[in-house]
Amino acid sequence: GIQVEQSPPDLILQEGANSTLRCNFSDSVNNLQWFHQNPWGQLINLFYIPSGTKQNGRLSATTVATERYSLLYISSSQTTDSGVYFCAALEYGNKLVFGAGTILRVKS
Amino acid sequence: SQTIHQWPATLVQPVGSPLSLECTVEGTSNPNLYWYRQAAGRGLQLLFYSVGIGQISSEVPQNLSASRPQDRQFILSSKKLLLSDSGFYLCAWSRGTDQPQHFGDGTRLSIL
């Protein structure tokens, strides 16, 4: 099945800094999603981005499907951005395969 | 707008006891429904999905089962819980195949 790898596994930022999270996947995908899991465990949808670039406030994401990677950009980070960021690729119609996540800690 | 509800939020059960976790979706009809498990706070694994009433697909052989008695209701069950069933269980829905999936707030299950 498809493999999804995320980097870095852990990241500590000073408030206001920018960061880039990477997601590599081993095969072509029909669907790629980025999620933020907050300290309470809620999994928040950030982007549905099988290809191209999208922006939502301080967050943006780019997926280059032909090269099998996606990037999540966080600008001007805030302490509320802390948590775990997951990317997940749709292996076939209904199975999302998750990466191991990037644990982000933003310090004030 | 669509909403997804899971309950209970937390559950502590003894080994060997039965389990029933419920998930309901509002604001849409005939959704695809999913159960995922997250162990040790990293990475989710798909357990079951359903594309319609009474239709269940299992991804991982295990001690659990799923049922979909109504269009927007998805239930995760076990007859006898094992210690290894501990974890964080999340329900999700999508409009259909290849569509983005949206998650509930999860149930934290501890087995003693």
Coordinates of C-alpha atoms in Angstrom, one line a residue:
Chain A
G1 CA 0.0 0.0 0.0
I2 CA 0.9 3.7 -0.1
Q3 CA 3.5 5.0 2.3
V4 CA 3.3 8.5 3.7
E5 CA 6.3 10.1 5.4
Q6 CA 6.3 13.4 7.2
S7 CA 9.2 15.6 8.2
P8 CA 10.4 16.9 10.5
P9 CA 9.0 14.7 13.3
D10 CA 9.4 17.4 15.9
L11 CA 9.7 21.2 15.6
I12 CA 10.1 24.0 18.1
L13 CA 9.5 27.5 17.0
Q14 CA 9.6 30.9 18.6
E15 CA 6.3 32.8 18.3
G16 CA 6.3 34.8 15.0
A17 CA 8.6 32.4 13.1
N18 CA 7.7 30.7 9.9
S19 CA 8.0 27.0 9.1
T20 CA 7.5 24.4 6.4
L21 CA 6.3 20.9 7.0
R22 CA 6.8 18.3 4.3
C23 CA 4.8 15.2 3.3
N24 CA 6.1 12.6 0.8
F25 CA 3.9 9.8 -0.6
S26 CA 5.0 6.7 -2.4
D27 CA 2.3 6.6 -5.2
S28 CA -0.1 8.8 -7.0
V29 CA -3.1 9.9 -5.0
N30 CA -6.6 11.2 -5.6
N31 CA -6.9 13.0 -2.4
L32 CA -4.4 14.6 0.1
Q33 CA -5.5 16.3 3.3
W34 CA -3.7 18.2 6.0
F35 CA -5.0 18.1 9.5
H36 CA -4.1 19.8 12.8
Q37 CA -4.7 17.8 16.0
N38 CA -5.0 20.2 18.9
P39 CA -4.0 19.3 22.5
W40 CA -7.6 18.1 23.2
G41 CA -7.3 15.5 20.4
Q42 CA -9.6 17.2 17.9
L43 CA -8.6 16.7 14.3
I44 CA -9.2 19.9 12.4
N45 CA -9.3 19.9 8.6
L46 CA -6.8 22.4 7.2
F47 CA -6.6 21.6 3.5
Y48 CA -7.9 19.2 0.9
I49 CA -5.3 19.6 -1.7
P50 CA -4.7 16.7 -4.2
S51 CA -2.7 19.2 -6.4
G52 CA -1.9 22.9 -6.7
T53 CA -1.7 25.6 -4.0
K54 CA -4.2 26.9 -1.5
Q55 CA -4.1 29.5 1.2
N56 CA -6.1 30.1 4.3
G57 CA -5.0 33.0 6.5
R58 CA -1.5 32.3 7.8
L59 CA -1.5 28.8 6.4
S60 CA -0.9 27.7 2.9
A61 CA -0.3 24.3 1.2
T62 CA 1.2 23.1 -2.0
T63 CA 1.0 19.7 -3.5
V64 CA 3.1 18.6 -6.5
A65 CA 1.4 15.4 -7.4
T66 CA 3.8 14.5 -10.2
E67 CA 6.7 14.6 -7.7
R68 CA 4.6 13.0 -4.9
Y69 CA 5.0 15.6 -2.2
S70 CA 3.1 18.2 -0.3
L71 CA 4.2 21.2 1.8
L72 CA 2.4 23.0 4.6
Y73 CA 3.6 26.5 5.3
I74 CA 2.9 28.2 8.6
S75 CA 3.7 31.9 8.7
S76 CA 3.9 34.2 11.8
S77 CA 3.4 31.2 14.1
Q78 CA 1.3 31.6 17.2
T79 CA 1.2 29.5 20.4
T80 CA -2.3 28.2 19.3
D81 CA -0.6 26.6 16.3
S82 CA 1.0 24.0 18.6
G83 CA -0.1 20.5 18.2
V84 CA 0.4 17.7 15.8
Y85 CA 0.1 18.2 12.0
F86 CA -0.8 15.2 9.9
C87 CA -1.0 14.7 6.2
A88 CA -3.1 11.9 4.9
A89 CA -3.3 10.4 1.4
L90 CA -6.2 8.5 -0.1
E91 CA -4.9 5.1 -1.1
Y92 CA -8.0 4.1 -2.9
G93 CA -11.6 5.3 -2.8
N94 CA -12.1 5.3 1.0
K95 CA -8.9 4.6 2.8
L96 CA -6.9 7.6 4.1
V97 CA -3.3 6.6 5.0
F98 CA -1.8 8.9 7.6
G99 CA 1.7 9.9 8.1
A100 CA 3.3 9.8 11.6
G101 CA 2.8 13.5 12.1
T102 CA 4.9 16.5 13.0
I103 CA 4.8 17.7 16.6
L104 CA 4.9 21.4 16.6
R105 CA 5.5 23.5 19.7
V106 CA 5.4 27.3 19.5
K107 CA 7.0 29.1 22.4
S108 CA 6.0 32.6 23.5
Chain B
S1 CA -24.0 22.7 7.7
Q2 CA -22.9 19.2 8.5
T3 CA -21.9 18.1 12.0
I4 CA -20.6 14.9 13.4
H5 CA -21.2 13.7 16.9
Q6 CA -19.4 11.0 18.9
W7 CA -20.0 9.7 22.4
P8 CA -18.9 9.1 24.9
A9 CA -15.9 11.4 25.0
T10 CA -14.0 9.2 27.4
L11 CA -14.6 5.7 28.6
V12 CA -12.9 3.4 31.0
Q13 CA -13.8 -0.3 30.7
P14 CA -12.5 -3.5 32.3
V15 CA -10.9 -6.2 30.2
G16 CA -13.6 -8.6 28.9
S17 CA -16.5 -6.1 29.0
P18 CA -18.5 -5.2 25.9
L19 CA -18.2 -1.9 24.0
S20 CA -20.5 0.3 22.0
L21 CA -19.4 3.6 20.6
E22 CA -21.8 5.7 18.6
C23 CA -21.3 8.2 15.8
T24 CA -24.0 10.3 14.1
V25 CA -23.9 12.8 11.3
E26 CA -26.3 15.6 10.7
G27 CA -27.0 17.8 7.7
T28 CA -26.2 15.4 4.9
S29 CA -27.7 12.2 3.5
N30 CA -26.0 8.9 2.5
P31 CA -22.6 9.9 3.7
N32 CA -19.6 7.5 3.7
L33 CA -18.7 6.8 7.3
Y34 CA -15.4 5.7 8.9
W35 CA -13.9 4.5 12.1
Y36 CA -10.2 5.2 12.8
R37 CA -8.0 4.3 15.8
Q38 CA -5.1 6.4 17.0
A39 CA -2.6 4.7 19.3
A40 CA 0.1 6.5 21.2
G41 CA -0.9 9.9 19.8
R42 CA 0.7 9.4 16.4
G43 CA -1.0 8.3 13.1
L44 CA -4.5 7.1 12.5
Q45 CA -5.4 3.7 11.2
L46 CA -8.6 3.0 9.3
L47 CA -10.6 0.2 11.0
F48 CA -14.0 0.2 9.1
Y49 CA -15.8 2.1 6.5
S50 CA -19.4 2.1 5.2
V51 CA -20.8 3.4 2.0
G52 CA -24.5 2.7 2.9
I53 CA -26.8 1.1 5.4
G54 CA -25.8 -2.4 6.3
Q55 CA -22.6 -2.2 4.2
I56 CA -19.4 -2.5 6.2
S57 CA -15.9 -3.0 5.0
S58 CA -13.2 -4.0 7.5
E59 CA -9.6 -3.0 7.0
V60 CA -7.9 -4.6 9.9
P61 CA -8.7 -8.0 11.4
Q62 CA -9.4 -7.4 15.1
N63 CA -11.6 -7.8 18.1
L64 CA -14.0 -5.1 16.9
S65 CA -17.0 -4.9 14.7
A66 CA -19.0 -2.1 13.1
S67 CA -22.6 -1.7 12.1
R68 CA -24.7 1.0 10.3
P69 CA -28.3 0.5 11.3
Q70 CA -29.4 3.9 9.9
D71 CA -28.2 6.2 7.2
R72 CA -26.3 8.6 9.4
Q73 CA -25.4 6.3 12.3
F74 CA -22.3 4.3 12.7
I75 CA -21.5 2.0 15.7
L76 CA -18.3 0.4 16.8
S77 CA -18.7 -2.6 19.0
S78 CA -16.8 -5.4 20.8
K79 CA -18.2 -8.4 22.7
K80 CA -15.1 -8.7 24.9
L81 CA -12.5 -5.9 25.2
L82 CA -8.8 -6.6 25.3
L83 CA -6.0 -4.4 26.8
S84 CA -4.8 -3.8 23.2
D85 CA -8.1 -2.1 22.3
S86 CA -7.1 1.0 24.3
G87 CA -6.7 4.1 22.2
F88 CA -8.4 7.1 20.7
Y89 CA -11.2 6.2 18.4
L90 CA -12.4 8.7 15.8
C91 CA -15.4 8.6 13.5
A92 CA -15.3 10.5 10.2
W93 CA -17.7 11.1 7.2
S94 CA -17.3 12.2 3.6
R95 CA -19.8 13.0 0.8
G96 CA -18.5 10.0 -1.2
T97 CA -15.5 8.2 -2.5
D98 CA -12.4 10.3 -3.1
Q99 CA -14.0 13.2 -1.1
P100 CA -12.4 14.9 1.9
Q101 CA -13.1 13.3 5.2
H102 CA -14.2 15.2 8.3
F103 CA -13.6 13.9 11.8
G104 CA -15.6 13.9 15.1
D105 CA -14.0 14.8 18.4
G106 CA -13.1 11.2 19.3
T107 CA -13.6 8.8 22.2
R108 CA -10.7 8.1 24.5
L109 CA -10.9 4.4 25.5
S110 CA -8.9 3.0 28.4
I111 CA -9.0 -0.7 29.3
L112 CA -8.1 -1.7 32.8

